[in-house]
Amino acid sequence: MEEAMMTGTCPVSSLVHKQILLGHGSGGKLTHELIEKLFRPALLPPGEEALNDATVFTVGASRLCLTTDSFVVDPLFFPGGDIGKLAVHGTINDLAVTGARPMVLSAAFILEEGLAMHELERIVSSMKAACEEAGVAIITGDTKVVNRGKCDKVFITTAGVGVIDHPGVCIAANNAQVGDVVIINGDIAAHGMAIMSARGEFEFETPILSDTAPLHTLVKAVLDSGASVHCMRDLTRGGLASALNELAAASAVGIEIEEEQISMQEEVKGACEILGLEPLHVANEGKLIAIVAPQDAQRVLQAMQSNQYGRQASCIGHVVAERPGLVTMKTPIGGQRIIPMLAGEQLPRIC
Amino acid sequence: MEEAMMTGTCPVSSLVHKQILLGHGSGGKLTHELIEKLFRPALLPPGEEALNDATVFTVGASRLCLTTDSFVVDPLFFPGGDIGKLAVHGTINDLAVTGARPMVLSAAFILEEGLAMHELERIVSSMKAACEEAGVAIITGDTKVVNRGKCDKVFITTAGVGVIDHPGVCIAANNAQVGDVVIINGDIAAHGMAIMSARGEFEFETPILSDTAPLHTLVKAVLDSGASVHCMRDLTRGGLASALNELAAASAVGIEIEEEQISMQEEVKGACEILGLEPLHVANEGKLIAIVAPQDAQRVLQAMQSNQYGRQASCIGHVVAERPGLVTMKTPIGGQRIIPMLAGEQLPRIC
């Protein structure tokens, strides 16, 4: 084993940075470099598509999905949510956007010595409420405690297993087709700005609430409509821009979006301006995009709008043959600009 | 949701401690108090047995298991293993002792800004080697980065899904029967002492290697033998003593073990003496106990001894009707003493 360890096949030399940077956790360029150059070659089975939110495996005739996410959000509590709610929703949503019905979750806690018990109790109560609302159960868990100063209060890692009930479902990052329509289920950037306001970065009269929400019933409505969904992605770290870039790159297509079709709450827009942040790069926790065949766009829109988390759903763009791998945005005055994936890290510990 | 959070049904007042202590992560008494008084009432479905290492759920006709563990071991590298190998083995073993064949794993990394890339590469290579040796695959993952000083280099959380292939398997913590035999697959306490030696707590001429190992082929051999296994438990945090106490309590039986039957390497024994540690409370990562009907004991022993991780398997005790919930040990000179569950925390961050 020691030998195997020392002669592992990781492409050691191809990673540019010799140390981990905050940007390696951004969900943007550096995260992808780490996945593509280290984790994927070492760990994933050949041919496995690393960029999907959850990975499909089969048991008998059933197609199941497994996903995991760690949550390190700071602060633990923020307007509209907390780390526990986020951990439940995040895993539900990763399963949902793969077309799976969430079945069971696990939750592993890393706690800092000295954490106030009432804070942990509040987090666990919130997880309970989130599970009950979503109709899923946490069936197993783990607790580790590290010495004071060796973590930051609480980190939670959830994993989840879901089952793909709809027989024809084939949602994958590399499945976008020229001519497809890009649909989003609502306004963007609220989660990131809720965290920034909880950090005291700015103050508005109307508080900005995180959009954290479980999206599995919305996805079920979309799949029940009979639409053929080619790609689906929840818009977390790295925001709308990073998700679109991932899909454009994986599918080797261009994606054109229209600025006028992308909505934001006024306070969110104002906060992004104050902080100098690009809203397209800001994290969401209750938003997804679906990329669907044009003849299915209308029924997907209607299905989303019939769900409480999709009332404001709208078409925001199209998949094109031009500029494969790139995302471009048309501005209201007729201009067009390239929307890159997030580089570096603008908002550490947003989830 | 806010309301639900504030009126959650957690029994806030019944937890004695108002802050998280290191002992809450020990795998001993305080961990169980946290599970029983906070996590289980809030999160687990009614009737779910919180104390099993993995939890069974069904998909169609298949019985699957889900498990998760966070790894925060310090140091990251130690004689015989490292955090990555431990994370893979720990999840494989939790599935195995539930009678499940490990199918797929997930791995979520929490990284500290500034971590040397070559350390992460070495860990990932080690996970790859451990997966290859065990014939399992990590199919999905996540990476978060926190600011310098907000975690300690690397924490890894693995989750795993397994399938129970053997139709009659019913391994559960509350299933020990009076008359059953307790069988262990080898010597104890090597992992904990390997970590202590890596921390420079003592020095011997012969280095102590962690016993970390994947036990799923050993468990398969046991189940293939046709033996009816009542309980199985891997002996990690809290050691042999805590595992026996959990099973005695859950099954409302007494367990009597014989000191002479419990083996230890000479160096491990010496190290425990130097540090004043009770070897029965020291963590292992490649050891398990099986509690089986007396008529099956011989074939379980043989099955274990036929496997590379069970050559030294032996019977160490029996399940008795007397003193339900307690574990007692007969000493070589004919005495008998009660072996309690680990109280407090003797070795923080052992896994």
JSON list of C-alpha atoms in Angstrom, two decimals, chain A residues 98-217:
[
{"chain": "A", "resi": 98, "resn": "THR", "atom": "CA", "xyz": [-30.41, 14.64, -11.71]},
{"chain": "A", "resi": 99, "resn": "GLY", "atom": "CA", "xyz": [-34.06, 13.65, -12.07]},
{"chain": "A", "resi": 100, "resn": "ALA", "atom": "CA", "xyz": [-34.13, 11.61, -8.87]},
{"chain": "A", "resi": 101, "resn": "ARG", "atom": "CA", "xyz": [-36.71, 11.56, -6.09]},
{"chain": "A", "resi": 102, "resn": "PRO", "atom": "CA", "xyz": [-34.83, 12.04, -2.80]},
{"chain": "A", "resi": 103, "resn": "MET", "atom": "CA", "xyz": [-35.25, 8.96, -0.60]},
{"chain": "A", "resi": 104, "resn": "VAL", "atom": "CA", "xyz": [-32.84, 9.04, 2.34]},
{"chain": "A", "resi": 105, "resn": "LEU", "atom": "CA", "xyz": [-30.17, 11.39, 3.64]},
{"chain": "A", "resi": 106, "resn": "SER", "atom": "CA", "xyz": [-27.21, 11.10, 5.98]},
{"chain": "A", "resi": 107, "resn": "ALA", "atom": "CA", "xyz": [-25.78, 13.93, 8.08]},
{"chain": "A", "resi": 108, "resn": "ALA", "atom": "CA", "xyz": [-22.26, 14.09, 9.50]},
{"chain": "A", "resi": 109, "resn": "PHE", "atom": "CA", "xyz": [-21.40, 16.84, 11.97]},
{"chain": "A", "resi": 110, "resn": "ILE", "atom": "CA", "xyz": [-17.95, 18.23, 12.73]},
{"chain": "A", "resi": 111, "resn": "LEU", "atom": "CA", "xyz": [-18.31, 20.29, 15.89]},
{"chain": "A", "resi": 112, "resn": "GLU", "atom": "CA", "xyz": [-15.90, 22.67, 17.56]},
{"chain": "A", "resi": 113, "resn": "GLU", "atom": "CA", "xyz": [-15.28, 22.11, 21.24]},
{"chain": "A", "resi": 114, "resn": "GLY", "atom": "CA", "xyz": [-17.12, 24.86, 23.10]},
{"chain": "A", "resi": 115, "resn": "LEU", "atom": "CA", "xyz": [-19.99, 25.22, 20.61]},
{"chain": "A", "resi": 116, "resn": "ALA", "atom": "CA", "xyz": [-23.08, 26.36, 22.50]},
{"chain": "A", "resi": 117, "resn": "MET", "atom": "CA", "xyz": [-25.50, 23.46, 22.78]},
{"chain": "A", "resi": 118, "resn": "HIS", "atom": "CA", "xyz": [-28.49, 25.70, 22.04]},
{"chain": "A", "resi": 119, "resn": "GLU", "atom": "CA", "xyz": [-26.96, 26.60, 18.67]},
{"chain": "A", "resi": 120, "resn": "LEU", "atom": "CA", "xyz": [-26.61, 22.93, 17.77]},
{"chain": "A", "resi": 121, "resn": "GLU", "atom": "CA", "xyz": [-30.16, 22.31, 18.96]},
{"chain": "A", "resi": 122, "resn": "ARG", "atom": "CA", "xyz": [-31.44, 25.15, 16.81]},
{"chain": "A", "resi": 123, "resn": "ILE", "atom": "CA", "xyz": [-29.62, 23.77, 13.76]},
{"chain": "A", "resi": 124, "resn": "VAL", "atom": "CA", "xyz": [-30.92, 20.25, 14.33]},
{"chain": "A", "resi": 125, "resn": "SER", "atom": "CA", "xyz": [-34.48, 21.55, 14.80]},
{"chain": "A", "resi": 126, "resn": "SER", "atom": "CA", "xyz": [-34.16, 23.40, 11.52]},
{"chain": "A", "resi": 127, "resn": "MET", "atom": "CA", "xyz": [-32.96, 20.24, 9.76]},
{"chain": "A", "resi": 128, "resn": "LYS", "atom": "CA", "xyz": [-35.93, 18.40, 11.18]},
{"chain": "A", "resi": 129, "resn": "ALA", "atom": "CA", "xyz": [-38.33, 21.04, 9.88]},
{"chain": "A", "resi": 130, "resn": "ALA", "atom": "CA", "xyz": [-36.65, 21.06, 6.45]},
{"chain": "A", "resi": 131, "resn": "CYS", "atom": "CA", "xyz": [-36.88, 17.26, 6.25]},
{"chain": "A", "resi": 132, "resn": "GLU", "atom": "CA", "xyz": [-40.52, 17.26, 7.26]},
{"chain": "A", "resi": 133, "resn": "GLU", "atom": "CA", "xyz": [-41.41, 19.92, 4.72]},
{"chain": "A", "resi": 134, "resn": "ALA", "atom": "CA", "xyz": [-39.61, 17.99, 2.00]},
{"chain": "A", "resi": 135, "resn": "GLY", "atom": "CA", "xyz": [-40.87, 14.57, 3.05]},
{"chain": "A", "resi": 136, "resn": "VAL", "atom": "CA", "xyz": [-37.40, 13.04, 3.35]},
{"chain": "A", "resi": 137, "resn": "ALA", "atom": "CA", "xyz": [-35.64, 11.45, 6.30]},
{"chain": "A", "resi": 138, "resn": "ILE", "atom": "CA", "xyz": [-32.11, 11.56, 7.64]},
{"chain": "A", "resi": 139, "resn": "ILE", "atom": "CA", "xyz": [-31.54, 7.90, 8.49]},
{"chain": "A", "resi": 140, "resn": "THR", "atom": "CA", "xyz": [-27.93, 7.85, 9.63]},
{"chain": "A", "resi": 141, "resn": "GLY", "atom": "CA", "xyz": [-25.25, 10.22, 10.86]},
{"chain": "A", "resi": 142, "resn": "ASP", "atom": "CA", "xyz": [-21.97, 10.83, 12.58]},
{"chain": "A", "resi": 143, "resn": "THR", "atom": "CA", "xyz": [-20.53, 13.30, 15.07]},
{"chain": "A", "resi": 144, "resn": "LYS", "atom": "CA", "xyz": [-16.91, 14.34, 15.46]},
{"chain": "A", "resi": 145, "resn": "VAL", "atom": "CA", "xyz": [-15.60, 17.00, 17.81]},
{"chain": "A", "resi": 146, "resn": "VAL", "atom": "CA", "xyz": [-12.32, 18.84, 17.22]},
{"chain": "A", "resi": 147, "resn": "ASN", "atom": "CA", "xyz": [-10.41, 20.99, 19.68]},
{"chain": "A", "resi": 148, "resn": "ARG", "atom": "CA", "xyz": [-11.26, 24.66, 20.05]},
{"chain": "A", "resi": 149, "resn": "GLY", "atom": "CA", "xyz": [-9.85, 26.65, 17.15]},
{"chain": "A", "resi": 150, "resn": "LYS", "atom": "CA", "xyz": [-9.55, 23.63, 14.83]},
{"chain": "A", "resi": 151, "resn": "CYS", "atom": "CA", "xyz": [-12.82, 24.22, 12.99]},
{"chain": "A", "resi": 152, "resn": "ASP", "atom": "CA", "xyz": [-15.37, 27.02, 12.96]},
{"chain": "A", "resi": 153, "resn": "LYS", "atom": "CA", "xyz": [-18.34, 26.09, 15.19]},
{"chain": "A", "resi": 154, "resn": "VAL", "atom": "CA", "xyz": [-20.14, 23.57, 12.93]},
{"chain": "A", "resi": 155, "resn": "PHE", "atom": "CA", "xyz": [-19.54, 21.96, 9.57]},
{"chain": "A", "resi": 156, "resn": "ILE", "atom": "CA", "xyz": [-22.22, 19.62, 8.23]},
{"chain": "A", "resi": 157, "resn": "THR", "atom": "CA", "xyz": [-21.84, 17.11, 5.42]},
{"chain": "A", "resi": 158, "resn": "THR", "atom": "CA", "xyz": [-25.00, 15.60, 4.01]},
{"chain": "A", "resi": 159, "resn": "ALA", "atom": "CA", "xyz": [-25.22, 12.79, 1.50]},
{"chain": "A", "resi": 160, "resn": "GLY", "atom": "CA", "xyz": [-28.37, 11.57, -0.18]},
{"chain": "A", "resi": 161, "resn": "VAL", "atom": "CA", "xyz": [-29.72, 8.70, -2.20]},
{"chain": "A", "resi": 162, "resn": "GLY", "atom": "CA", "xyz": [-32.53, 9.17, -4.68]},
{"chain": "A", "resi": 163, "resn": "VAL", "atom": "CA", "xyz": [-34.32, 7.01, -7.18]},
{"chain": "A", "resi": 164, "resn": "ILE", "atom": "CA", "xyz": [-35.12, 7.94, -10.78]},
{"chain": "A", "resi": 165, "resn": "ASP", "atom": "CA", "xyz": [-38.81, 7.14, -11.14]},
{"chain": "A", "resi": 166, "resn": "HIS", "atom": "CA", "xyz": [-39.36, 8.51, -14.64]},
{"chain": "A", "resi": 167, "resn": "PRO", "atom": "CA", "xyz": [-38.12, 5.80, -17.02]},
{"chain": "A", "resi": 168, "resn": "GLY", "atom": "CA", "xyz": [-36.90, 7.96, -19.90]},
{"chain": "A", "resi": 169, "resn": "VAL", "atom": "CA", "xyz": [-34.97, 10.50, -17.87]},
{"chain": "A", "resi": 170, "resn": "CYS", "atom": "CA", "xyz": [-31.50, 11.24, -19.18]},
{"chain": "A", "resi": 171, "resn": "ILE", "atom": "CA", "xyz": [-30.35, 14.52, -17.69]},
{"chain": "A", "resi": 172, "resn": "ALA", "atom": "CA", "xyz": [-26.64, 15.16, -18.11]},
{"chain": "A", "resi": 173, "resn": "ALA", "atom": "CA", "xyz": [-24.25, 18.08, -18.36]},
{"chain": "A", "resi": 174, "resn": "ASN", "atom": "CA", "xyz": [-23.19, 17.04, -21.86]},
{"chain": "A", "resi": 175, "resn": "ASN", "atom": "CA", "xyz": [-26.71, 16.76, -23.21]},
{"chain": "A", "resi": 176, "resn": "ALA", "atom": "CA", "xyz": [-27.56, 20.34, -24.31]},
{"chain": "A", "resi": 177, "resn": "GLN", "atom": "CA", "xyz": [-28.64, 20.49, -27.97]},
{"chain": "A", "resi": 178, "resn": "VAL", "atom": "CA", "xyz": [-28.48, 23.43, -30.37]},
{"chain": "A", "resi": 179, "resn": "GLY", "atom": "CA", "xyz": [-31.90, 25.08, -30.39]},
{"chain": "A", "resi": 180, "resn": "ASP", "atom": "CA", "xyz": [-32.72, 24.14, -26.77]},
{"chain": "A", "resi": 181, "resn": "VAL", "atom": "CA", "xyz": [-34.29, 26.70, -24.47]},
{"chain": "A", "resi": 182, "resn": "VAL", "atom": "CA", "xyz": [-32.81, 27.73, -21.09]},
{"chain": "A", "resi": 183, "resn": "ILE", "atom": "CA", "xyz": [-35.42, 28.14, -18.35]},
{"chain": "A", "resi": 184, "resn": "ILE", "atom": "CA", "xyz": [-34.88, 29.41, -14.80]},
{"chain": "A", "resi": 185, "resn": "ASN", "atom": "CA", "xyz": [-37.34, 29.07, -11.94]},
{"chain": "A", "resi": 186, "resn": "GLY", "atom": "CA", "xyz": [-37.04, 32.62, -10.55]},
{"chain": "A", "resi": 187, "resn": "ASP", "atom": "CA", "xyz": [-34.89, 35.57, -9.57]},
{"chain": "A", "resi": 188, "resn": "ILE", "atom": "CA", "xyz": [-31.19, 35.22, -8.78]},
{"chain": "A", "resi": 189, "resn": "ALA", "atom": "CA", "xyz": [-28.54, 36.11, -6.20]},
{"chain": "A", "resi": 190, "resn": "ALA", "atom": "CA", "xyz": [-30.71, 36.33, -3.05]},
{"chain": "A", "resi": 191, "resn": "HIS", "atom": "CA", "xyz": [-28.82, 33.69, -1.07]},
{"chain": "A", "resi": 192, "resn": "GLY", "atom": "CA", "xyz": [-25.42, 35.27, -1.51]},
{"chain": "A", "resi": 193, "resn": "MET", "atom": "CA", "xyz": [-26.71, 38.70, -0.59]},
{"chain": "A", "resi": 194, "resn": "ALA", "atom": "CA", "xyz": [-28.58, 37.35, 2.46]},
{"chain": "A", "resi": 195, "resn": "ILE", "atom": "CA", "xyz": [-25.26, 35.94, 3.71]},
{"chain": "A", "resi": 196, "resn": "MET", "atom": "CA", "xyz": [-23.47, 39.21, 3.02]},
{"chain": "A", "resi": 197, "resn": "SER", "atom": "CA", "xyz": [-26.12, 41.15, 4.92]},
{"chain": "A", "resi": 198, "resn": "ALA", "atom": "CA", "xyz": [-25.84, 38.70, 7.83]},
{"chain": "A", "resi": 199, "resn": "ARG", "atom": "CA", "xyz": [-22.12, 39.46, 7.84]},
{"chain": "A", "resi": 200, "resn": "GLY", "atom": "CA", "xyz": [-22.97, 43.14, 8.23]},
{"chain": "A", "resi": 201, "resn": "GLU", "atom": "CA", "xyz": [-21.54, 44.09, 4.85]},
{"chain": "A", "resi": 202, "resn": "PHE", "atom": "CA", "xyz": [-24.47, 46.43, 4.17]},
{"chain": "A", "resi": 203, "resn": "GLU", "atom": "CA", "xyz": [-27.87, 47.33, 5.56]},
{"chain": "A", "resi": 204, "resn": "PHE", "atom": "CA", "xyz": [-31.22, 47.81, 3.83]},
{"chain": "A", "resi": 205, "resn": "GLU", "atom": "CA", "xyz": [-34.59, 48.56, 5.34]},
{"chain": "A", "resi": 206, "resn": "THR", "atom": "CA", "xyz": [-36.05, 45.41, 3.81]},
{"chain": "A", "resi": 207, "resn": "PRO", "atom": "CA", "xyz": [-33.99, 42.39, 4.80]},
{"chain": "A", "resi": 208, "resn": "ILE", "atom": "CA", "xyz": [-32.87, 40.10, 1.99]},
{"chain": "A", "resi": 209, "resn": "LEU", "atom": "CA", "xyz": [-33.90, 36.50, 2.65]},
{"chain": "A", "resi": 210, "resn": "SER", "atom": "CA", "xyz": [-31.98, 33.53, 1.34]},
{"chain": "A", "resi": 211, "resn": "ASP", "atom": "CA", "xyz": [-33.92, 31.74, -1.38]},
{"chain": "A", "resi": 212, "resn": "THR", "atom": "CA", "xyz": [-32.98, 28.33, 0.09]},
{"chain": "A", "resi": 213, "resn": "ALA", "atom": "CA", "xyz": [-35.71, 25.86, -0.87]},
{"chain": "A", "resi": 214, "resn": "PRO", "atom": "CA", "xyz": [-36.24, 22.19, -1.69]},
{"chain": "A", "resi": 215, "resn": "LEU", "atom": "CA", "xyz": [-36.77, 21.90, -5.44]},
{"chain": "A", "resi": 216, "resn": "HIS", "atom": "CA", "xyz": [-37.71, 18.23, -5.81]},
{"chain": "A", "resi": 217, "resn": "THR", "atom": "CA", "xyz": [-41.46, 18.84, -6.17]}
]
